Short mmCIF file of C-alpha atoms and ligand atoms in Angstrom, two decimals:
data_model
loop_
_atom_site.label_atom_id
_atom_site.label_comp_id
_atom_site.label_asym_id
_atom_site.label_seq_id
_atom_site.Cartn_x
_atom_site.Cartn_y
_atom_site.Cartn_z
CA MET Q 1036 -24.78 5.85 -2.43
CA SER Q 1037 -24.14 3.77 -5.50
CA SER Q 1038 -21.18 4.14 -7.92
CA SER Q 1039 -23.24 6.20 -10.38
CA GLU Q 1040 -24.44 8.56 -7.69
CA THR Q 1041 -21.07 9.01 -6.54
CA ARG Q 1042 -19.02 9.39 -9.80
CA LYS Q 1043 -19.20 12.85 -9.97
CA TYR Q 1044 -17.64 13.58 -6.55
CA ARG Q 1045 -14.15 14.77 -6.15
CA PRO Q 1046 -12.08 12.19 -3.95
CA GLU Q 1047 -12.40 14.03 -0.49
CA THR Q 1048 -16.31 13.48 -0.87
CA LEU Q 1049 -15.81 9.87 -1.99
CA LEU Q 1050 -13.78 9.33 1.15
CA VAL Q 1051 -16.72 10.23 3.28
CA HIS Q 1052 -19.86 9.12 1.20
CA ALA Q 1053 -18.80 6.38 -1.23
CA GLY Q 1054 -20.31 2.72 -0.72
CA THR Q 1055 -22.50 3.63 2.06
CA LEU Q 1056 -24.84 0.93 2.67
CA ARG Q 1057 -27.83 1.85 5.30
CA SER Q 1058 -29.68 -0.49 7.14
CA GLN Q 1059 -33.63 -0.41 8.03
CA PHE Q 1060 -32.69 1.75 10.86
CA GLY Q 1061 -31.58 4.80 9.12
CA GLU Q 1062 -28.23 4.75 11.06
CA MET Q 1063 -25.89 7.94 10.11
CA SER Q 1064 -22.61 6.06 10.89
CA GLU Q 1065 -21.87 3.15 8.92
CA ALA Q 1066 -23.02 -0.27 10.40
CA LEU Q 1067 -20.55 -2.72 12.02
CA PHE Q 1068 -21.98 -5.81 10.68
CA LEU Q 1069 -20.29 -7.98 13.28
CA THR Q 1070 -21.53 -11.69 12.00
CA GLN Q 1071 -19.91 -14.56 10.48
CA GLY Q 1072 -22.84 -15.76 8.41
CA TYR Q 1073 -26.59 -14.94 7.44
CA ILE Q 1074 -29.97 -16.33 8.06
CA TYR Q 1075 -32.10 -16.99 4.77
CA PRO Q 1076 -36.06 -16.75 4.57
CA SER Q 1077 -35.88 -19.89 3.08
CA ALA Q 1078 -34.34 -23.13 2.00
CA GLU Q 1079 -34.94 -21.98 -1.88
CA GLU Q 1080 -33.40 -18.86 -0.90
CA CYS Q 1081 -30.11 -20.33 0.93
CA GLU Q 1082 -29.70 -22.95 -2.61
CA ALA Q 1083 -30.09 -19.69 -4.75
CA ARG Q 1084 -27.63 -17.80 -2.99
CA PHE Q 1085 -25.05 -20.74 -2.58
CA SER Q 1086 -25.45 -21.18 -6.16
CA GLY Q 1087 -24.75 -17.54 -7.14
CA LYS Q 1088 -28.10 -17.48 -8.91
CA LYS Q 1089 -29.35 -14.90 -6.65
CA PRO Q 1090 -27.14 -12.05 -5.14
CA GLY Q 1091 -26.76 -11.45 -1.57
CA TYR Q 1092 -24.42 -12.29 1.41
CA VAL Q 1093 -23.38 -15.90 1.93
CA TYR Q 1094 -20.52 -15.95 4.45
CA SER Q 1095 -18.04 -13.36 6.09
CA ARG Q 1096 -14.88 -15.16 4.75
CA TYR Q 1097 -15.75 -13.47 1.49
CA SER Q 1098 -18.76 -11.24 1.78
CA ASN Q 1099 -20.16 -8.99 4.46
CA PRO Q 1100 -21.75 -5.38 4.30
CA THR Q 1101 -18.72 -3.43 6.15
CA MET Q 1102 -16.32 -5.35 4.02
CA SER Q 1103 -18.47 -4.30 1.06
CA MET Q 1104 -18.79 -0.82 1.97
CA PHE Q 1105 -14.86 -0.51 2.62
CA GLU Q 1106 -14.16 -2.02 -0.76
CA GLN Q 1107 -16.59 0.04 -2.70
CA ARG Q 1108 -15.37 3.07 -1.20
CA MET Q 1109 -12.06 1.93 -2.27
CA ALA Q 1110 -12.87 1.02 -5.51
CA GLU Q 1111 -14.39 4.42 -6.44
CA LEU Q 1112 -11.76 6.51 -5.00
CA GLU Q 1113 -9.26 4.31 -7.29
CA GLY Q 1114 -11.26 4.30 -10.22
CA ALA Q 1115 -11.46 0.50 -10.16
CA GLU Q 1116 -14.26 -1.53 -11.40
CA ALA Q 1117 -13.91 -4.05 -8.46
CA ALA Q 1118 -11.94 -4.51 -5.19
CA ARG Q 1119 -11.38 -7.30 -2.51
CA SER Q 1120 -10.52 -6.55 1.05
CA THR Q 1121 -7.74 -8.57 3.08
CA ALA Q 1122 -6.36 -9.06 6.68
CA THR Q 1123 -3.10 -7.41 5.89
CA GLY Q 1124 -1.35 -5.65 3.01
CA MET Q 1125 1.05 -8.92 2.77
CA ALA Q 1126 -2.23 -10.84 2.39
CA ALA Q 1127 -3.29 -8.31 -0.56
CA VAL Q 1128 0.15 -8.54 -2.23
CA THR Q 1129 0.27 -12.29 -1.68
CA THR Q 1130 -3.08 -13.29 -3.12
CA ALA Q 1131 -2.71 -10.76 -6.16
CA LEU Q 1132 0.35 -12.42 -7.26
CA MET Q 1133 -0.08 -16.05 -6.59
CA GLY Q 1134 -3.83 -15.65 -8.16
CA GLN Q 1135 -2.00 -15.30 -11.50
CA VAL Q 1136 0.71 -17.73 -11.51
CA LYS Q 1137 1.26 -21.58 -11.67
CA ALA Q 1138 4.28 -23.86 -11.40
CA GLY Q 1139 6.67 -22.73 -14.41
CA ASP Q 1140 5.60 -19.29 -14.51
CA HIS Q 1141 8.02 -16.35 -13.95
CA ILE Q 1142 7.69 -12.81 -12.01
CA VAL Q 1143 9.57 -9.39 -13.03
CA ALA Q 1144 9.70 -7.36 -10.05
CA ALA Q 1145 11.99 -4.32 -9.02
CA LYS Q 1146 14.59 -5.41 -6.78
CA ALA Q 1147 13.91 -2.18 -4.27
CA LEU Q 1148 10.66 -4.01 -2.44
CA PHE Q 1149 9.36 -4.11 1.25
CA GLY Q 1150 11.35 -7.09 2.88
CA SER Q 1151 8.19 -9.29 2.83
CA CYS Q 1152 7.39 -8.81 -0.83
CA ARG Q 1153 10.82 -9.82 -1.85
CA TRP Q 1154 10.58 -12.96 0.33
CA VAL Q 1155 7.11 -13.84 -1.03
CA ILE Q 1156 8.29 -13.56 -4.50
CA GLU Q 1157 11.72 -14.76 -4.05
CA ASP Q 1158 11.57 -17.72 -1.46
CA TRP Q 1159 7.56 -18.55 -1.07
CA LEU Q 1160 6.64 -18.38 -4.87
CA GLY Q 1161 10.14 -20.23 -5.54
CA ARG Q 1162 8.91 -22.98 -3.52
CA PHE Q 1163 6.07 -23.74 -5.94
CA GLY Q 1164 8.25 -23.62 -8.97
CA VAL Q 1165 7.52 -19.67 -9.72
CA THR Q 1166 10.68 -18.08 -10.90
CA SER Q 1167 11.68 -14.51 -10.70
CA THR Q 1168 14.14 -11.81 -11.98
CA LEU Q 1169 14.41 -8.82 -9.86
CA VAL Q 1170 15.46 -5.68 -12.00
CA ASP Q 1171 16.98 -1.95 -11.06
CA GLY Q 1172 13.28 -0.38 -11.29
CA LYS Q 1173 14.43 2.63 -12.89
CA ASP Q 1174 16.14 1.00 -15.59
CA LEU Q 1175 13.42 0.39 -18.45
CA ALA Q 1176 15.99 -1.63 -20.44
CA GLN Q 1177 16.14 -4.14 -17.51
CA TRP Q 1178 12.14 -4.47 -17.30
CA LYS Q 1179 12.19 -5.31 -21.16
CA ASN Q 1180 15.55 -7.68 -20.91
CA ALA Q 1181 13.97 -9.69 -17.94
CA VAL Q 1182 10.96 -10.85 -20.33
CA ARG Q 1183 10.64 -14.63 -20.86
CA LYS Q 1184 7.84 -16.49 -22.63
CA GLU Q 1185 6.81 -17.78 -19.27
CA THR Q 1186 6.47 -14.30 -17.72
CA LYS Q 1187 2.95 -13.63 -16.24
CA VAL Q 1188 3.45 -10.47 -13.85
CA PHE Q 1189 5.44 -7.74 -13.35
CA PHE Q 1190 5.56 -6.10 -9.78
CA MET Q 1191 6.62 -2.88 -8.25
CA GLU Q 1192 6.32 -0.35 -5.57
CA THR Q 1193 6.17 3.39 -6.55
CA PRO Q 1194 7.77 5.49 -4.02
CA THR Q 1195 10.00 2.34 -2.77
CA ASN Q 1196 10.28 1.57 0.65
CA PRO Q 1197 12.47 2.77 2.40
CA THR Q 1198 14.36 4.65 -0.45
CA LEU Q 1199 11.67 6.69 -1.99
CA GLU Q 1200 12.65 5.86 -5.68
CA VAL Q 1201 10.13 6.67 -8.11
CA TYR Q 1202 9.58 4.18 -11.02
CA ASP Q 1203 7.45 5.13 -14.76
CA ILE Q 1204 4.18 3.07 -14.16
CA ALA Q 1205 2.93 4.09 -17.97
CA ALA Q 1206 6.22 2.77 -19.24
CA VAL Q 1207 6.87 -0.38 -17.37
CA ALA Q 1208 2.89 -1.03 -17.93
CA GLU Q 1209 3.62 -0.76 -21.53
CA ILE Q 1210 6.40 -3.36 -21.45
CA ALA Q 1211 4.41 -5.51 -19.16
CA HIS Q 1212 1.59 -5.40 -21.81
CA ALA Q 1213 3.72 -6.22 -24.89
CA ALA Q 1214 5.07 -9.40 -23.18
CA GLY Q 1215 1.62 -10.42 -22.34
CA ALA Q 1216 2.12 -9.88 -18.63
CA LYS Q 1217 0.05 -7.54 -16.12
CA LEU Q 1218 1.39 -5.21 -13.76
CA VAL Q 1219 0.54 -5.35 -10.32
CA VAL Q 1220 1.37 -1.83 -8.33
CA ASP Q 1221 1.77 -1.54 -4.58
CA ASN Q 1222 0.93 1.71 -3.80
CA VAL Q 1223 1.25 1.98 -0.45
CA PHE Q 1224 3.48 5.36 -0.44
CA ALA Q 1225 1.81 7.20 -2.72
CA THR Q 1226 -1.89 6.74 -1.13
CA PRO Q 1227 -4.97 6.50 -3.44
CA LEU Q 1228 -4.83 10.28 -3.26
CA TYR Q 1229 -1.49 11.22 -4.90
CA GLN Q 1230 -1.24 8.50 -7.49
CA SER Q 1231 -3.62 6.27 -9.49
CA PRO Q 1232 -1.54 3.30 -11.09
CA LEU Q 1233 -4.71 2.11 -12.75
CA ALA Q 1234 -5.29 5.18 -14.95
CA LEU Q 1235 -1.66 5.15 -15.78
CA GLY Q 1236 -1.82 1.57 -17.12
CA ALA Q 1237 -1.34 -0.74 -14.25
CA ASP Q 1238 -3.56 -4.05 -14.10
CA CYS Q 1239 -4.19 -4.09 -10.31
CA VAL Q 1240 -3.23 -2.19 -7.30
CA VAL Q 1241 -2.63 -3.41 -3.65
CA TYR Q 1242 -2.50 -1.65 -0.33
CA SER Q 1243 -1.73 -1.99 3.06
CA ALA Q 1244 -4.40 -0.48 4.47
CA THR Q 1245 -2.57 -0.63 7.76
CA LYS Q 1246 -0.70 2.28 7.00
CA HIS Q 1247 -2.29 5.72 5.78
CA ILE Q 1248 -5.88 4.31 5.74
CA ASP Q 1249 -6.05 3.29 9.23
CA GLY Q 1250 -3.55 5.96 10.21
CA GLN Q 1251 -4.18 5.68 13.59
CA GLY Q 1252 -2.07 2.60 14.71
CA ARG Q 1253 -5.38 0.48 15.40
CA VAL Q 1254 -5.88 -2.55 12.74
CA LEU Q 1255 -4.07 -4.20 9.90
CA GLY Q 1256 -5.66 -4.52 6.75
CA GLY Q 1257 -5.29 -4.61 2.92
CA CYS Q 1258 -6.79 -4.21 -0.49
CA ILE Q 1259 -6.87 -5.27 -3.98
CA LEU Q 1260 -8.30 -3.28 -6.67
CA ALA Q 1261 -8.64 -4.16 -10.41
CA SER Q 1262 -10.91 -4.62 -13.17
CA GLU Q 1263 -14.13 -7.16 -12.60
CA LYS Q 1264 -12.37 -9.73 -15.06
CA PHE Q 1265 -9.06 -9.60 -13.25
CA ILE Q 1266 -10.74 -9.75 -9.80
CA MET Q 1267 -12.76 -12.92 -10.88
CA ASP Q 1268 -10.24 -14.68 -12.72
CA TYR Q 1269 -7.43 -14.24 -10.16
CA VAL Q 1270 -8.48 -13.17 -6.66
CA HIS Q 1271 -12.44 -13.76 -6.11
CA GLN Q 1272 -11.90 -17.68 -5.64
CA ILE Q 1273 -8.46 -17.68 -3.70
CA ILE Q 1274 -10.12 -15.37 -0.89
CA ARG Q 1275 -13.35 -17.19 -1.18
CA GLN Q 1276 -11.68 -20.58 -0.75
CA THR Q 1277 -8.51 -19.74 1.29
CA GLY Q 1278 -9.79 -16.96 3.62
CA PRO Q 1279 -7.09 -14.16 3.67
CA SER Q 1280 -9.78 -12.19 4.79
CA LEU Q 1281 -10.57 -8.89 6.28
CA SER Q 1282 -12.46 -9.00 9.83
CA PRO Q 1283 -15.64 -6.85 9.76
CA PHE Q 1284 -14.42 -4.91 12.63
CA ASN Q 1285 -11.31 -4.10 11.10
CA ALA Q 1286 -13.08 -3.10 7.84
CA TRP Q 1287 -15.36 -0.91 9.79
CA VAL Q 1288 -12.33 0.70 11.48
CA LEU Q 1289 -10.93 1.40 7.80
CA LEU Q 1290 -13.54 2.73 6.56
CA LYS Q 1291 -13.79 5.26 9.37
CA GLY Q 1292 -10.30 6.09 8.49
CA LEU Q 1293 -10.92 6.54 4.79
CA GLU Q 1294 -13.38 9.57 5.91
CA THR Q 1295 -10.44 11.53 7.58
CA LEU Q 1296 -7.59 10.37 5.04
CA SER Q 1297 -7.58 13.15 2.55
CA VAL Q 1298 -6.80 15.93 5.77
CA ARG Q 1299 -4.70 13.37 7.30
CA VAL Q 1300 -2.31 12.65 4.27
CA GLN Q 1301 -2.38 16.55 3.15
CA ARG Q 1302 -1.06 17.69 6.65
CA GLN Q 1303 1.67 14.70 6.76
CA THR Q 1304 2.78 15.84 3.39
CA GLU Q 1305 3.26 19.34 4.01
CA THR Q 1306 5.05 18.41 7.01
CA ALA Q 1307 7.37 16.07 5.49
CA ALA Q 1308 7.80 18.62 2.58
CA ALA Q 1309 8.85 21.29 5.63
CA VAL Q 1310 11.47 18.73 7.12
CA SER Q 1311 12.93 17.91 4.13
CA VAL Q 1312 13.53 21.86 3.54
CA ALA Q 1313 14.57 22.23 7.19
CA LEU Q 1314 16.98 19.65 6.60
CA GLU Q 1315 18.32 20.76 3.19
CA GLY Q 1316 22.30 20.74 3.41
CA HIS Q 1317 22.26 19.74 7.18
CA LYS Q 1318 26.18 18.99 8.29
CA LYS Q 1319 25.25 15.63 9.96
CA ILE Q 1320 23.24 14.56 7.03
CA SER Q 1321 24.86 12.60 4.11
CA ARG Q 1322 21.46 12.07 1.73
CA LEU Q 1323 18.14 13.40 1.88
CA ILE Q 1324 15.39 11.80 -0.40
CA TYR Q 1325 11.77 13.32 -0.81
CA PRO Q 1326 9.75 12.78 -4.01
CA GLY Q 1327 8.55 16.32 -3.61
CA SER Q 1328 11.69 18.01 -3.89
CA PRO Q 1329 12.92 19.29 -7.02
CA ASN Q 1330 16.12 17.77 -6.30
CA HIS Q 1331 14.72 14.20 -6.38
CA PRO Q 1332 16.70 11.94 -8.77
CA GLN Q 1333 13.32 10.91 -10.65
CA ALA Q 1334 11.72 14.34 -10.22
CA ASP Q 1335 10.42 14.45 -13.64
CA ILE Q 1336 8.64 11.02 -13.07
CA VAL Q 1337 7.32 12.41 -9.90
CA ARG Q 1338 5.70 15.40 -11.63
CA LYS Q 1339 4.42 13.30 -14.67
CA GLN Q 1340 2.44 10.61 -12.33
CA MET Q 1341 2.02 11.82 -8.70
CA ARG Q 1342 -0.16 14.57 -7.57
CA ALA Q 1343 1.98 15.49 -4.26
CA GLY Q 1344 5.18 14.30 -2.59
CA SER Q 1345 4.84 11.77 0.10
CA SER Q 1346 4.62 11.92 3.84
CA LEU Q 1347 7.88 10.02 4.02
CA VAL Q 1348 11.59 11.44 3.81
CA GLY Q 1349 14.32 9.71 3.69
CA ILE Q 1350 17.27 10.65 5.95
CA GLU Q 1351 20.86 9.51 5.82
CA VAL Q 1352 22.66 10.53 8.87
CA LYS Q 1353 26.56 10.22 9.12
CA GLY Q 1354 28.52 8.06 11.08
CA GLY Q 1355 26.45 4.95 9.98
CA LYS Q 1356 24.35 2.46 12.25
CA GLU Q 1357 26.02 4.35 15.32
CA GLY Q 1358 25.18 7.72 13.98
CA ALA Q 1359 21.62 6.45 13.15
CA PHE Q 1360 20.85 5.10 16.31
CA ARG Q 1361 22.27 8.40 18.12
CA PHE Q 1362 19.53 10.13 15.94
CA LEU Q 1363 17.04 7.86 16.97
CA ASN Q 1364 17.40 7.54 20.67
CA GLY Q 1365 17.69 11.58 20.56
CA LEU Q 1366 14.47 11.85 19.24
CA THR Q 1367 11.70 12.72 21.78
CA LEU Q 1368 8.50 13.00 19.87
CA ALA Q 1369 8.83 10.93 17.16
CA GLY Q 1370 8.49 7.32 18.04
CA ILE Q 1371 11.05 4.32 16.91
CA THR Q 1372 8.74 1.73 15.01
CA ASN Q 1373 8.37 -0.07 11.69
CA ASN Q 1374 4.81 1.29 10.79
CA LEU Q 1375 4.03 4.55 8.77
CA GLY Q 1376 1.34 6.65 7.62
CA ASP Q 1377 0.25 7.01 11.31
CA ALA Q 1378 -1.10 10.49 13.29
CA LYS Q 1379 1.97 10.07 15.24
CA THR Q 1380 5.43 11.04 13.58
CA LEU Q 1381 7.31 7.36 13.38
CA VAL Q 1382 10.59 6.62 12.27
CA THR Q 1383 12.48 3.28 11.25
CA HIS Q 1384 15.76 2.15 10.78
CA PRO Q 1385 15.39 -0.38 7.76
CA THR Q 1386 18.81 -2.08 8.29
CA THR Q 1387 17.81 -3.35 11.55
CA THR Q 1388 14.14 -3.73 10.94
CA THR Q 1389 12.10 -4.14 7.62
CA HIS Q 1390 15.39 -4.88 5.49
CA GLN Q 1391 17.14 -6.97 7.94
CA ARG Q 1392 17.18 -10.37 6.17
CA LEU Q 1393 19.13 -8.97 3.03
CA THR Q 1394 22.48 -9.10 3.10
CA PRO Q 1395 24.85 -5.91 3.64
CA GLU Q 1396 25.62 -6.14 -0.41
CA GLN Q 1397 22.08 -6.48 -1.05
CA ARG Q 1398 21.31 -3.37 0.76
CA ALA Q 1399 24.41 -1.64 -0.58
CA GLU Q 1400 23.11 -2.15 -4.12
CA LEU Q 1401 19.60 -0.62 -2.80
CA GLY Q 1402 20.95 2.37 -1.16
CA ILE Q 1403 20.22 1.11 2.00
CA GLY Q 1404 22.69 2.40 3.97
CA ASP Q 1405 23.28 1.68 7.66
CA GLY Q 1406 22.71 5.28 8.41
CA LEU Q 1407 19.69 5.69 6.58
CA ILE Q 1408 16.31 6.57 8.85
CA ARG Q 1409 12.74 6.50 6.98
CA PHE Q 1410 10.76 9.08 8.38
CA SER Q 1411 6.64 9.27 8.52
CA ALA Q 1412 5.50 12.56 9.17
CA GLY Q 1413 2.56 12.73 11.57
CA LEU Q 1414 -0.03 15.05 12.44
CA GLU Q 1415 1.91 17.02 15.51
CA HIS Q 1416 2.46 20.54 14.83
CA PRO Q 1417 5.22 20.75 12.08
CA ASP Q 1418 7.41 22.93 13.77
CA ASP Q 1419 7.68 20.52 17.02
CA VAL Q 1420 8.32 17.64 14.34
CA ILE Q 1421 11.04 19.80 12.83
CA GLU Q 1422 12.25 20.84 16.40
CA ASP Q 1423 12.55 17.35 17.66
CA VAL Q 1424 14.42 16.26 14.25
CA LEU Q 1425 17.18 19.26 14.62
CA SER Q 1426 17.78 18.56 18.41
CA ALA Q 1427 18.06 14.66 17.69
CA LEU Q 1428 20.60 15.85 15.06
CA GLU Q 1429 22.78 17.63 17.53
CA LYS Q 1430 23.31 13.96 19.07
CA VAL Q 1431 24.99 12.60 16.08
C1 PLP M 2895 5.21 -1.04 0.81
C2 PLP M 2895 4.51 -2.03 1.66
N1 PLP M 2895 3.97 -3.12 1.17
C3 PLP M 2895 3.09 -4.11 2.05
C4 PLP M 2895 3.51 -3.69 3.25
C5 PLP M 2895 2.84 -4.98 4.28
O1 PLP M 2895 1.41 -4.41 4.88
P1 PLP M 2895 1.19 -5.14 6.14
O2 PLP M 2895 1.97 -4.79 7.12
O3 PLP M 2895 -0.42 -4.50 6.18
O4 PLP M 2895 1.08 -6.21 5.93
C6 PLP M 2895 4.03 -2.95 3.93
C7 PLP M 2895 4.50 -2.76 5.37
O5 PLP M 2895 4.37 -3.32 6.13
C8 PLP M 2895 4.77 -2.06 2.92
O6 PLP M 2895 5.77 -1.05 3.32
#
């Protein structure tokens, strides 16, 4: 289906059909084009495709029919003009940020970031003369005050990893645009189903497709979505010339993952909500964070910009690291890991994994206590998940 044919359909339908390209064989399931390159019918056609005078595939570092199907399906779901797929979520973040800046430029980002995103901004881009200011993403005055004349990019995740803070995308986009900068939003925790940053004013959305989009622990992948102009100005050449590309095989796995995304995320979110209700006021827990709860500190922003809560819950158990480890080791169903958004219920201890690189003071500033657990609801029966959590808490 072309984009004009699918425009009238709802997200659940787009997830199954959008972007499908059918070969001459009329296959029902999307084909896996496991090819590095293409054979041209003539030297003239080859020349025309290389020069861009004629459309068509050239080399799978930057174009392949299976990648195109994944990108088109993502673009229609997100309401974006264009998309590019990448090998990982970090390749998407790095490409989207690096493509916009040069030495002397400045980035403003919320300090509550996934550890690798923070490293890219502070350490890696810093090596090339790009400076950055990290702000409290909840405080609009801090975003405004961080602006310099060299500021080119604003960057945030919302909800954040792992503290599930929620930031006002529309308000931050307005500040970015007044400063002549672009806002990039990492939408991994909300998923394309529950939050649409482009419609709220963001200029670019990035995903780790490794999370809910695959959602079955198989492959890594990423995606960058924006206007056609943004992609052509900042993203296309970097992917074409430097090659942080998605493999056609992984694009195919992710394409099939998209087909079931809505039913999986809906079920995971219902289970996460049920877990948060079951843990409310539990004596072994010092803090419970759930974006779908009316008690969430940014519940008004959640209502304004998200269509549902989240498949993740922040659970801070009493007793610091020791308490957290007793809880983790007491779980029999949930797996201890650093991934999320999977069919299997997963738990992560950010202090010793994803946010290990930060100093204790930096973690304290972000509200990442030693007892905090990031809980990612899976597709098991919700009662089994709740029973697992409650019985592990008895061991704390
Ligand atoms: C919010 C967020 N952004 C980006 C990434 C990076 O994704 P990937 O592991 O696919 O590189 C992750 C997780 O790893 C994440 O949680």
